[in-house]
Amino acid sequence: MIMEKFLILPNLPVVLGTASAPVPLSNGTTDGTADGFLVDTAATFFTDGVVADDVVVNITSGGVTTVLTTPTVDNANLAITNTEEGFFASGDKYRIMLAADANKLVGSGTSFTSDVSVGDVVLNGNKQEATVVTVDSDTQLTLSAPIISTAPAAPDADSYYIYSEGDNDGDVLLPITGIADVEYIGVGVEIITYIDQTGAGALNSKTIAHTDDGSLYDFHNALTSAIVNAYERQWKDVSIPLVLPSGMRILAVV
Amino acid sequence: MEKYLSIPVTDKGNQLVSCNSILSIYSDSATATTVVITYKSGTTATITSADQVNYDMRNQIQNEVALALATGWTNVSREVSPVKVVSGIVVA
């Protein structure tokens, strides 16, 4: 008799995809510093239509501020509301969003009104978090922070993962019977390979993508410990929850 | 009864390798750098290390598998201290 065991992988995304908006008014990389200013000598803020109160995101640090005064020419330092020393360091990536768009997430082909709830957590591709403030329509959400944008391409801000803590909270069962090997592939990726193959010479495996490890093997150790623990329990304990390291989330299981 | 060897691998932490449904544990030669665990399904786990001395890695893996399977059912994972540093374990 084979003892079947499963891990309950907690809280996978209920919706994930690539946002089609908001599109930033401007984005780039700073090449100088001045307190109270965004310095980018290659920028064209006036031409781009940047105006006072637009939202300025320091992508590198995660800091958010606003445009203090509307620029009147290109190639000038942009005055920002935050005058804190070092808010922008030289080489920081930034984007500037229309104030009304800054906290939006626009999807396509989505069913946000049925799949998403106020309070759900949204992660962007750069693993920054916000929560859903309102579900505006099937294709638009308003978030608590400006974490979604179609540009710049890197670091990735247009991918999104939405997590729910409600009844439909995205838990999945992962079979752990007949595992041949559990391998740490690299930061954020783990592969479980099963002894039985799907066909002649075709490996049967599951790849788990997750947010970056705080220390390198946090997720790997949690996963392997949970598998071992599952088999240390009685046969009737079939489904055992995987307790994720603090702050970590699973992005996908394929 | 599921049993695993927990083997430290360079830059990968401890990798779990199954002790169940094994068909053979094999090395090409006494000094080979690989020990191949072949499962009944045809899946293989190839453990790579520095050159063996008189099949020392193969013998150790065989012994560790046998010892793991000889323990009670609640002893699921057996920590292995390999006689050679393991640089990789590849399943194919």
mmCIF file of N, CA and C in Angstrom, chain A residues 12-144:
data_model
loop_
_atom_site.group_PDB
_atom_site.id
_atom_site.type_symbol
_atom_site.label_atom_id
_atom_site.label_comp_id
_atom_site.label_asym_id
_atom_site.label_seq_id
_atom_site.Cartn_x
_atom_site.Cartn_y
_atom_site.Cartn_z
ATOM 1 N N LEU A 12 -1.505 30.642 -3.396
ATOM 2 C CA LEU A 12 -0.979 30.980 -4.718
ATOM 3 C C LEU A 12 -1.794 32.129 -5.294
ATOM 4 N N PRO A 13 -1.252 32.824 -6.294
ATOM 5 C CA PRO A 13 -2.016 33.940 -6.862
ATOM 6 C C PRO A 13 -3.354 33.472 -7.424
ATOM 7 N N VAL A 14 -4.403 34.254 -7.159
ATOM 8 C CA VAL A 14 -5.703 33.946 -7.754
ATOM 9 C C VAL A 14 -5.787 34.530 -9.160
ATOM 10 N N VAL A 15 -5.022 35.554 -9.408
ATOM 11 C CA VAL A 15 -4.928 36.150 -10.746
ATOM 12 C C VAL A 15 -3.481 36.575 -10.962
ATOM 13 N N LEU A 16 -2.975 36.346 -12.156
ATOM 14 C CA LEU A 16 -1.667 36.899 -12.505
ATOM 15 C C LEU A 16 -1.677 37.262 -13.978
ATOM 16 N N GLY A 17 -0.805 38.181 -14.351
ATOM 17 C CA GLY A 17 -0.784 38.599 -15.747
ATOM 18 C C GLY A 17 0.192 39.732 -15.971
ATOM 19 N N THR A 18 0.022 40.377 -17.105
ATOM 20 C CA THR A 18 0.860 41.512 -17.481
ATOM 21 C C THR A 18 -0.041 42.718 -17.690
ATOM 22 N N ALA A 19 0.253 43.787 -16.995
ATOM 23 C CA ALA A 19 -0.598 44.978 -17.072
ATOM 24 C C ALA A 19 -0.414 45.703 -18.404
ATOM 25 N N SER A 20 -1.508 46.243 -18.917
ATOM 26 C CA SER A 20 -1.428 47.038 -20.162
ATOM 27 C C SER A 20 -1.364 48.532 -19.858
ATOM 28 N N ALA A 21 -1.559 48.904 -18.621
ATOM 29 C CA ALA A 21 -1.481 50.289 -18.180
ATOM 30 C C ALA A 21 -1.413 50.248 -16.656
ATOM 31 N N PRO A 22 -0.976 51.334 -16.011
ATOM 32 C CA PRO A 22 -0.691 52.652 -16.562
ATOM 33 C C PRO A 22 0.658 52.745 -17.298
ATOM 34 N N VAL A 23 0.662 53.665 -18.252
ATOM 35 C CA VAL A 23 1.873 53.974 -19.015
ATOM 36 C C VAL A 23 2.498 55.215 -18.376
ATOM 37 N N PRO A 24 3.777 55.171 -18.043
ATOM 38 C CA PRO A 24 4.379 56.346 -17.402
ATOM 39 C C PRO A 24 4.513 57.512 -18.379
ATOM 40 N N LEU A 25 4.456 58.723 -17.835
ATOM 41 C CA LEU A 25 4.694 59.900 -18.665
ATOM 42 C C LEU A 25 6.158 59.945 -19.077
ATOM 43 N N SER A 26 7.011 59.520 -18.174
ATOM 44 C CA SER A 26 8.446 59.610 -18.405
ATOM 45 C C SER A 26 9.136 58.586 -17.525
ATOM 46 N N ASN A 27 10.273 58.095 -17.980
ATOM 47 C CA ASN A 27 11.071 57.220 -17.115
ATOM 48 C C ASN A 27 12.517 57.258 -17.560
ATOM 49 N N GLY A 28 13.399 56.925 -16.644
ATOM 50 C CA GLY A 28 14.821 56.959 -16.976
ATOM 51 C C GLY A 28 15.681 56.641 -15.776
ATOM 52 N N THR A 29 16.916 57.118 -15.842
ATOM 53 C CA THR A 29 17.893 56.864 -14.782
ATOM 54 C C THR A 29 18.568 58.185 -14.423
ATOM 55 N N THR A 30 18.629 58.488 -13.150
ATOM 56 C CA THR A 30 19.238 59.754 -12.735
ATOM 57 C C THR A 30 20.745 59.724 -13.010
ATOM 58 N N ASP A 31 21.306 60.915 -13.280
ATOM 59 C CA ASP A 31 22.756 60.985 -13.503
ATOM 60 C C ASP A 31 23.405 62.080 -12.659
ATOM 61 N N GLY A 32 22.750 62.449 -11.591
ATOM 62 C CA GLY A 32 23.313 63.432 -10.671
ATOM 63 C C GLY A 32 22.428 63.516 -9.447
ATOM 64 N N THR A 33 22.816 64.329 -8.491
ATOM 65 C CA THR A 33 22.007 64.484 -7.284
ATOM 66 C C THR A 33 21.894 65.955 -6.899
ATOM 67 N N ALA A 34 20.745 66.301 -6.356
ATOM 68 C CA ALA A 34 20.528 67.613 -5.738
ATOM 69 C C ALA A 34 19.301 67.446 -4.857
ATOM 70 N N ASP A 35 19.425 67.827 -3.597
ATOM 71 C CA ASP A 35 18.303 67.637 -2.672
ATOM 72 C C ASP A 35 17.077 68.372 -3.186
ATOM 73 N N GLY A 36 15.948 67.699 -3.229
ATOM 74 C CA GLY A 36 14.714 68.318 -3.691
ATOM 75 C C GLY A 36 14.555 68.292 -5.205
ATOM 76 N N PHE A 37 15.454 67.586 -5.884
ATOM 77 C CA PHE A 37 15.363 67.537 -7.348
ATOM 78 C C PHE A 37 15.610 66.115 -7.860
ATOM 79 N N LEU A 38 15.008 65.829 -9.013
ATOM 80 C CA LEU A 38 15.347 64.638 -9.782
ATOM 81 C C LEU A 38 16.265 65.121 -10.896
ATOM 82 N N VAL A 39 17.491 64.597 -10.915
ATOM 83 C CA VAL A 39 18.486 65.068 -11.880
ATOM 84 C C VAL A 39 18.683 64.011 -12.960
ATOM 85 N N ASP A 40 18.272 64.356 -14.178
ATOM 86 C CA ASP A 40 18.507 63.484 -15.325
ATOM 87 C C ASP A 40 18.705 64.393 -16.532
ATOM 88 N N THR A 41 19.949 64.581 -16.909
ATOM 89 C CA THR A 41 20.255 65.558 -17.956
ATOM 90 C C THR A 41 19.726 65.119 -19.322
ATOM 91 N N ALA A 42 19.387 63.850 -19.462
ATOM 92 C CA ALA A 42 18.876 63.374 -20.754
ATOM 93 C C ALA A 42 17.344 63.424 -20.815
ATOM 94 N N ALA A 43 16.711 63.815 -19.729
ATOM 95 C CA ALA A 43 15.245 63.743 -19.672
ATOM 96 C C ALA A 43 14.579 64.882 -20.446
ATOM 97 N N THR A 44 13.356 64.655 -20.849
ATOM 98 C CA THR A 44 12.560 65.665 -21.568
ATOM 99 C C THR A 44 11.217 65.807 -20.847
ATOM 100 N N PHE A 45 11.277 66.231 -19.601
ATOM 101 C CA PHE A 45 10.080 66.276 -18.759
ATOM 102 C C PHE A 45 9.012 67.215 -19.325
ATOM 103 N N PHE A 46 9.445 68.375 -19.876
ATOM 104 C CA PHE A 46 8.477 69.336 -20.431
ATOM 105 C C PHE A 46 7.763 68.717 -21.646
ATOM 106 N N THR A 47 8.550 68.157 -22.546
ATOM 107 C CA THR A 47 7.977 67.521 -23.744
ATOM 108 C C THR A 47 7.072 66.348 -23.369
ATOM 109 N N ASP A 48 7.451 65.628 -22.321
ATOM 110 C CA ASP A 48 6.678 64.451 -21.897
ATOM 111 C C ASP A 48 5.345 64.824 -21.244
ATOM 112 N N GLY A 49 5.167 66.115 -20.954
ATOM 113 C CA GLY A 49 3.901 66.552 -20.353
ATOM 114 C C GLY A 49 3.827 66.393 -18.861
ATOM 115 N N VAL A 50 4.983 66.322 -18.225
ATOM 116 C CA VAL A 50 5.005 66.208 -16.749
ATOM 117 C C VAL A 50 4.545 67.533 -16.144
ATOM 118 N N VAL A 51 3.644 67.447 -15.158
ATOM 119 C CA VAL A 51 3.155 68.661 -14.492
ATOM 120 C C VAL A 51 3.201 68.467 -12.975
ATOM 121 N N ALA A 52 3.007 69.565 -12.264
ATOM 122 C CA ALA A 52 2.999 69.523 -10.802
ATOM 123 C C ALA A 52 1.967 68.499 -10.312
ATOM 124 N N ASP A 53 2.314 67.827 -9.242
ATOM 125 C CA ASP A 53 1.484 66.809 -8.574
ATOM 126 C C ASP A 53 1.509 65.445 -9.257
ATOM 127 N N ASP A 54 2.170 65.326 -10.405
ATOM 128 C CA ASP A 54 2.381 63.976 -10.944
ATOM 129 C C ASP A 54 3.211 63.180 -9.936
ATOM 130 N N VAL A 55 3.071 61.866 -10.014
ATOM 131 C CA VAL A 55 3.708 60.995 -9.019
ATOM 132 C C VAL A 55 5.079 60.538 -9.526
ATOM 133 N N VAL A 56 6.080 60.702 -8.661
ATOM 134 C CA VAL A 56 7.454 60.314 -8.999
ATOM 135 C C VAL A 56 7.816 59.084 -8.162
ATOM 136 N N VAL A 57 8.202 58.020 -8.850
ATOM 137 C CA VAL A 57 8.567 56.777 -8.155
ATOM 138 C C VAL A 57 10.055 56.538 -8.335
ATOM 139 N N ASN A 58 10.765 56.430 -7.206
ATOM 140 C CA ASN A 58 12.153 55.986 -7.260
ATOM 141 C C ASN A 58 12.109 54.462 -7.270
ATOM 142 N N ILE A 59 12.287 53.882 -8.455
ATOM 143 C CA ILE A 59 12.145 52.433 -8.605
ATOM 144 C C ILE A 59 13.216 51.706 -7.798
ATOM 145 N N THR A 60 14.390 52.291 -7.752
ATOM 146 C CA THR A 60 15.504 51.627 -7.072
ATOM 147 C C THR A 60 15.258 51.509 -5.572
ATOM 148 N N SER A 61 14.786 52.579 -4.967
ATOM 149 C CA SER A 61 14.600 52.558 -3.504
ATOM 150 C C SER A 61 13.169 52.224 -3.101
ATOM 151 N N GLY A 62 12.231 52.398 -4.035
ATOM 152 C CA GLY A 62 10.829 52.218 -3.702
ATOM 153 C C GLY A 62 10.170 53.483 -3.177
ATOM 154 N N GLY A 63 10.927 54.566 -3.054
ATOM 155 C CA GLY A 63 10.377 55.816 -2.543
ATOM 156 C C GLY A 63 9.415 56.464 -3.528
ATOM 157 N N VAL A 64 8.420 57.167 -2.971
ATOM 158 C CA VAL A 64 7.412 57.831 -3.811
ATOM 159 C C VAL A 64 7.293 59.284 -3.376
ATOM 160 N N THR A 65 7.239 60.193 -4.338
ATOM 161 C CA THR A 65 7.009 61.598 -4.050
ATOM 162 C C THR A 65 6.199 62.182 -5.208
ATOM 163 N N THR A 66 6.093 63.497 -5.260
ATOM 164 C CA THR A 66 5.350 64.131 -6.359
ATOM 165 C C THR A 66 6.182 65.249 -6.972
ATOM 166 N N VAL A 67 5.754 65.672 -8.169
ATOM 167 C CA VAL A 67 6.417 66.799 -8.840
ATOM 168 C C VAL A 67 5.968 68.079 -8.132
ATOM 169 N N LEU A 68 6.943 68.913 -7.758
ATOM 170 C CA LEU A 68 6.619 70.131 -7.012
ATOM 171 C C LEU A 68 6.130 71.238 -7.946
ATOM 172 N N THR A 69 6.862 71.455 -9.032
ATOM 173 C CA THR A 69 6.472 72.523 -9.966
ATOM 174 C C THR A 69 6.544 72.017 -11.398
ATOM 175 N N THR A 70 5.644 72.493 -12.214
ATOM 176 C CA THR A 70 5.597 72.067 -13.621
ATOM 177 C C THR A 70 6.834 72.583 -14.360
ATOM 178 N N PRO A 71 7.581 71.682 -15.019
ATOM 179 C CA PRO A 71 8.766 72.146 -15.752
ATOM 180 C C PRO A 71 8.357 72.994 -16.972
ATOM 181 N N THR A 72 9.181 73.956 -17.304
ATOM 182 C CA THR A 72 8.886 74.835 -18.448
ATOM 183 C C THR A 72 9.833 74.587 -19.608
ATOM 184 N N VAL A 73 10.913 73.866 -19.365
ATOM 185 C CA VAL A 73 11.856 73.506 -20.434
ATOM 186 C C VAL A 73 12.332 72.074 -20.189
ATOM 187 N N ASP A 74 12.904 71.475 -21.243
ATOM 188 C CA ASP A 74 13.522 70.161 -21.095
ATOM 189 C C ASP A 74 14.935 70.309 -20.524
ATOM 190 N N ASN A 75 15.532 69.163 -20.214
ATOM 191 C CA ASN A 75 16.932 69.112 -19.782
ATOM 192 C C ASN A 75 17.218 69.939 -18.537
ATOM 193 N N ALA A 76 16.235 70.045 -17.643
ATOM 194 C CA ALA A 76 16.469 70.759 -16.384
ATOM 195 C C ALA A 76 16.137 69.828 -15.229
ATOM 196 N N ASN A 77 16.698 70.133 -14.086
ATOM 197 C CA ASN A 77 16.369 69.341 -12.906
ATOM 198 C C ASN A 77 14.872 69.469 -12.596
ATOM 199 N N LEU A 78 14.264 68.397 -12.197
ATOM 200 C CA LEU A 78 12.830 68.407 -11.895
ATOM 201 C C LEU A 78 12.642 68.569 -10.386
ATOM 202 N N ALA A 79 11.938 69.628 -10.008
ATOM 203 C CA ALA A 79 11.706 69.865 -8.576
ATOM 204 C C ALA A 79 10.685 68.861 -8.052
ATOM 205 N N ILE A 80 11.030 68.220 -6.928
ATOM 206 C CA ILE A 80 10.126 67.242 -6.326
ATOM 207 C C ILE A 80 9.791 67.670 -4.896
ATOM 208 N N THR A 81 8.688 67.145 -4.397
ATOM 209 C CA THR A 81 8.194 67.564 -3.080
ATOM 210 C C THR A 81 9.116 67.093 -1.960
ATOM 211 N N ASN A 82 9.668 65.904 -2.124
ATOM 212 C CA ASN A 82 10.519 65.342 -1.076
ATOM 213 C C ASN A 82 11.907 65.981 -1.157
ATOM 214 N N THR A 83 12.271 66.712 -0.120
ATOM 215 C CA THR A 83 13.571 67.401 -0.119
ATOM 216 C C THR A 83 14.612 66.646 0.705
ATOM 217 N N GLU A 84 14.247 65.447 1.110
ATOM 218 C CA GLU A 84 15.147 64.631 1.926
ATOM 219 C C GLU A 84 16.469 64.387 1.194
ATOM 220 N N GLU A 85 17.568 64.532 1.935
ATOM 221 C CA GLU A 85 18.883 64.298 1.346
ATOM 222 C C GLU A 85 18.995 62.833 0.910
ATOM 223 N N GLY A 86 19.416 62.624 -0.316
ATOM 224 C CA GLY A 86 19.620 61.269 -0.800
ATOM 225 C C GLY A 86 18.358 60.551 -1.229
ATOM 226 N N PHE A 87 17.235 61.282 -1.386
ATOM 227 C CA PHE A 87 16.029 60.604 -1.870
ATOM 228 C C PHE A 87 16.325 59.965 -3.222
ATOM 229 N N PHE A 88 17.046 60.695 -4.065
ATOM 230 C CA PHE A 88 17.561 60.122 -5.305
ATOM 231 C C PHE A 88 19.085 60.079 -5.247
ATOM 232 N N ALA A 89 19.654 58.904 -5.498
ATOM 233 C CA ALA A 89 21.093 58.794 -5.700
ATOM 234 C C ALA A 89 21.344 58.755 -7.203
ATOM 235 N N SER A 90 22.533 59.113 -7.617
ATOM 236 C CA SER A 90 22.856 59.033 -9.042
ATOM 237 C C SER A 90 22.806 57.572 -9.485
ATOM 238 N N GLY A 91 22.133 57.312 -10.594
ATOM 239 C CA GLY A 91 22.013 55.947 -11.093
ATOM 240 C C GLY A 91 20.713 55.272 -10.694
ATOM 241 N N ASP A 92 19.881 55.966 -9.905
ATOM 242 C CA ASP A 92 18.579 55.395 -9.540
ATOM 243 C C ASP A 92 17.635 55.395 -10.751
ATOM 244 N N LYS A 93 16.877 54.341 -10.882
ATOM 245 C CA LYS A 93 15.841 54.306 -11.919
ATOM 246 C C LYS A 93 14.582 54.983 -11.375
ATOM 247 N N TYR A 94 13.861 55.653 -12.263
ATOM 248 C CA TYR A 94 12.640 56.340 -11.825
ATOM 249 C C TYR A 94 11.575 56.253 -12.912
ATOM 250 N N ARG A 95 10.342 56.535 -12.508
ATOM 251 C CA ARG A 95 9.274 56.747 -13.475
ATOM 252 C C ARG A 95 8.350 57.820 -12.931
ATOM 253 N N ILE A 96 7.698 58.538 -13.832
ATOM 254 C CA ILE A 96 6.773 59.587 -13.437
ATOM 255 C C ILE A 96 5.404 59.244 -14.018
ATOM 256 N N MET A 97 4.414 59.215 -13.132
ATOM 257 C CA MET A 97 3.082 58.773 -13.514
ATOM 258 C C MET A 97 2.091 59.930 -13.389
ATOM 259 N N LEU A 98 1.147 59.978 -14.320
ATOM 260 C CA LEU A 98 0.024 60.900 -14.172
ATOM 261 C C LEU A 98 -0.653 60.588 -12.838
ATOM 262 N N ALA A 99 -0.924 61.640 -12.058
ATOM 263 C CA ALA A 99 -1.437 61.420 -10.704
ATOM 264 C C ALA A 99 -2.674 60.518 -10.693
ATOM 265 N N ALA A 100 -3.557 60.740 -11.639
ATOM 266 C CA ALA A 100 -4.812 59.974 -11.654
ATOM 267 C C ALA A 100 -4.596 58.508 -11.996
ATOM 268 N N ASP A 101 -3.482 58.190 -12.651
ATOM 269 C CA ASP A 101 -3.206 56.816 -13.091
ATOM 270 C C ASP A 101 -2.274 56.050 -12.172
ATOM 271 N N ALA A 102 -1.562 56.784 -11.339
ATOM 272 C CA ALA A 102 -0.389 56.205 -10.672
ATOM 273 C C ALA A 102 -0.685 54.915 -9.923
ATOM 274 N N ASN A 103 -1.834 54.853 -9.261
ATOM 275 C CA ASN A 103 -2.128 53.680 -8.428
ATOM 276 C C ASN A 103 -3.034 52.671 -9.131
ATOM 277 N N LYS A 104 -3.150 52.767 -10.426
ATOM 278 C CA LYS A 104 -4.026 51.839 -11.159
ATOM 279 C C LYS A 104 -3.272 50.583 -11.579
ATOM 280 N N LEU A 105 -4.040 49.540 -11.788
ATOM 281 C CA LEU A 105 -3.555 48.330 -12.461
ATOM 282 C C LEU A 105 -4.584 48.013 -13.526
ATOM 283 N N VAL A 106 -4.194 48.045 -14.781
ATOM 284 C CA VAL A 106 -5.117 47.745 -15.867
ATOM 285 C C VAL A 106 -4.705 46.431 -16.518
ATOM 286 N N GLY A 107 -5.607 45.483 -16.497
ATOM 287 C CA GLY A 107 -5.350 44.203 -17.140
ATOM 288 C C GLY A 107 -6.107 44.103 -18.443
ATOM 289 N N SER A 108 -5.948 42.992 -19.111
ATOM 290 C CA SER A 108 -6.762 42.771 -20.313
ATOM 291 C C SER A 108 -7.259 41.336 -20.280
ATOM 292 N N GLY A 109 -8.533 41.178 -20.626
ATOM 293 C CA GLY A 109 -9.144 39.853 -20.581
ATOM 294 C C GLY A 109 -9.333 39.342 -19.164
ATOM 295 N N THR A 110 -9.309 40.226 -18.217
ATOM 296 C CA THR A 110 -9.423 39.830 -16.810
ATOM 297 C C THR A 110 -10.864 39.928 -16.325
ATOM 298 N N SER A 111 -11.140 39.319 -15.182
ATOM 299 C CA SER A 111 -12.467 39.367 -14.555
ATOM 300 C C SER A 111 -12.297 39.805 -13.108
ATOM 301 N N PHE A 112 -11.730 40.984 -12.941
ATOM 302 C CA PHE A 112 -11.397 41.445 -11.595
ATOM 303 C C PHE A 112 -12.624 41.501 -10.675
ATOM 304 N N THR A 113 -13.788 41.854 -11.213
ATOM 305 C CA THR A 113 -14.958 42.012 -10.335
ATOM 306 C C THR A 113 -15.351 40.694 -9.663
ATOM 307 N N SER A 114 -15.068 39.579 -10.316
ATOM 308 C CA SER A 114 -15.404 38.295 -9.692
ATOM 309 C C SER A 114 -14.198 37.642 -9.023
ATOM 310 N N ASP A 115 -13.002 37.953 -9.492
ATOM 311 C CA ASP A 115 -11.814 37.247 -8.999
ATOM 312 C C ASP A 115 -11.052 37.977 -7.897
ATOM 313 N N VAL A 116 -11.300 39.275 -7.752
ATOM 314 C CA VAL A 116 -10.469 40.091 -6.852
ATOM 315 C C VAL A 116 -11.358 40.799 -5.840
ATOM 316 N N SER A 117 -10.857 40.970 -4.630
ATOM 317 C CA SER A 117 -11.604 41.664 -3.583
ATOM 318 C C SER A 117 -10.753 42.795 -3.001
ATOM 319 N N VAL A 118 -11.441 43.777 -2.438
ATOM 320 C CA VAL A 118 -10.748 44.846 -1.726
ATOM 321 C C VAL A 118 -9.929 44.218 -0.596
ATOM 322 N N GLY A 119 -8.676 44.657 -0.476
ATOM 323 C CA GLY A 119 -7.796 44.107 0.554
ATOM 324 C C GLY A 119 -6.869 43.027 0.037
ATOM 325 N N ASP A 120 -7.152 42.496 -1.143
ATOM 326 C CA ASP A 120 -6.233 41.509 -1.723
ATOM 327 C C ASP A 120 -4.859 42.149 -1.923
ATOM 328 N N VAL A 121 -3.842 41.313 -1.870
ATOM 329 C CA VAL A 121 -2.463 41.806 -1.996
ATOM 330 C C VAL A 121 -1.994 41.660 -3.440
ATOM 331 N N VAL A 122 -1.360 42.712 -3.953
ATOM 332 C CA VAL A 122 -0.823 42.693 -5.315
ATOM 333 C C VAL A 122 0.700 42.817 -5.244
ATOM 334 N N LEU A 123 1.366 41.938 -5.959
ATOM 335 C CA LEU A 123 2.817 41.998 -6.099
ATOM 336 C C LEU A 123 3.127 42.362 -7.533
ATOM 337 N N ASN A 124 4.125 43.229 -7.754
ATOM 338 C CA ASN A 124 4.567 43.430 -9.136
ATOM 339 C C ASN A 124 5.745 42.495 -9.424
ATOM 340 N N GLY A 125 6.238 42.532 -10.627
ATOM 341 C CA GLY A 125 7.317 41.631 -11.014
ATOM 342 C C GLY A 125 8.611 41.896 -10.281
ATOM 343 N N ASN A 126 8.660 43.064 -9.638
ATOM 344 C CA ASN A 126 9.831 43.417 -8.843
ATOM 345 C C ASN A 126 9.615 43.075 -7.378
ATOM 346 N N LYS A 127 8.510 42.332 -7.116
ATOM 347 C CA LYS A 127 8.160 41.819 -5.779
ATOM 348 C C LYS A 127 7.821 42.929 -4.792
ATOM 349 N N GLN A 128 7.347 44.082 -5.305
ATOM 350 C CA GLN A 128 6.857 45.127 -4.406
ATOM 351 C C GLN A 128 5.370 44.907 -4.178
ATOM 352 N N GLU A 129 4.893 45.233 -2.980
ATOM 353 C CA GLU A 129 3.516 44.922 -2.598
ATOM 354 C C GLU A 129 2.646 46.154 -2.482
ATOM 355 N N ALA A 130 1.380 45.967 -2.790
ATOM 356 C CA ALA A 130 0.344 46.961 -2.503
ATOM 357 C C ALA A 130 -0.927 46.169 -2.230
ATOM 358 N N THR A 131 -1.968 46.869 -1.793
ATOM 359 C CA THR A 131 -3.252 46.187 -1.605
ATOM 360 C C THR A 131 -4.291 46.807 -2.529
ATOM 361 N N VAL A 132 -5.338 46.040 -2.787
ATOM 362 C CA VAL A 132 -6.418 46.523 -3.640
ATOM 363 C C VAL A 132 -7.315 47.444 -2.819
ATOM 364 N N VAL A 133 -7.461 48.684 -3.271
ATOM 365 C CA VAL A 133 -8.312 49.666 -2.579
ATOM 366 C C VAL A 133 -9.729 49.609 -3.143
ATOM 367 N N THR A 134 -9.851 49.587 -4.448
ATOM 368 C CA THR A 134 -11.171 49.422 -5.077
ATOM 369 C C THR A 134 -11.033 48.561 -6.329
ATOM 370 N N VAL A 135 -12.089 47.809 -6.581
ATOM 371 C CA VAL A 135 -12.176 47.067 -7.845
ATOM 372 C C VAL A 135 -13.024 47.935 -8.768
ATOM 373 N N ASP A 136 -12.382 48.613 -9.701
ATOM 374 C CA ASP A 136 -13.069 49.605 -10.531
ATOM 375 C C ASP A 136 -13.918 48.953 -11.628
ATOM 376 N N SER A 137 -13.397 47.868 -12.191
ATOM 377 C CA SER A 137 -14.100 47.182 -13.278
ATOM 378 C C SER A 137 -13.455 45.816 -13.470
ATOM 379 N N ASP A 138 -13.901 45.109 -14.489
ATOM 380 C CA ASP A 138 -13.286 43.802 -14.760
ATOM 381 C C ASP A 138 -11.825 43.923 -15.162
ATOM 382 N N THR A 139 -11.430 45.096 -15.643
ATOM 383 C CA THR A 139 -10.053 45.249 -16.130
ATOM 384 C C THR A 139 -9.246 46.283 -15.361
ATOM 385 N N GLN A 140 -9.842 46.902 -14.350
ATOM 386 C CA GLN A 140 -9.071 47.936 -13.640
ATOM 387 C C GLN A 140 -9.227 47.850 -12.130
ATOM 388 N N LEU A 141 -8.075 47.985 -11.449
ATOM 389 C CA LEU A 141 -8.038 48.044 -9.988
ATOM 390 C C LEU A 141 -7.369 49.343 -9.569
ATOM 391 N N THR A 142 -7.759 49.835 -8.403
ATOM 392 C CA THR A 142 -7.008 50.915 -7.771
ATOM 393 C C THR A 142 -6.259 50.326 -6.583
ATOM 394 N N LEU A 143 -4.968 50.592 -6.547
ATOM 395 C CA LEU A 143 -4.103 50.009 -5.524
ATOM 396 C C LEU A 143 -3.711 51.049 -4.487
ATOM 397 N N SER A 144 -3.102 50.569 -3.412
ATOM 398 C CA SER A 144 -2.687 51.470 -2.331
ATOM 399 C C SER A 144 -1.369 52.166 -2.632
#
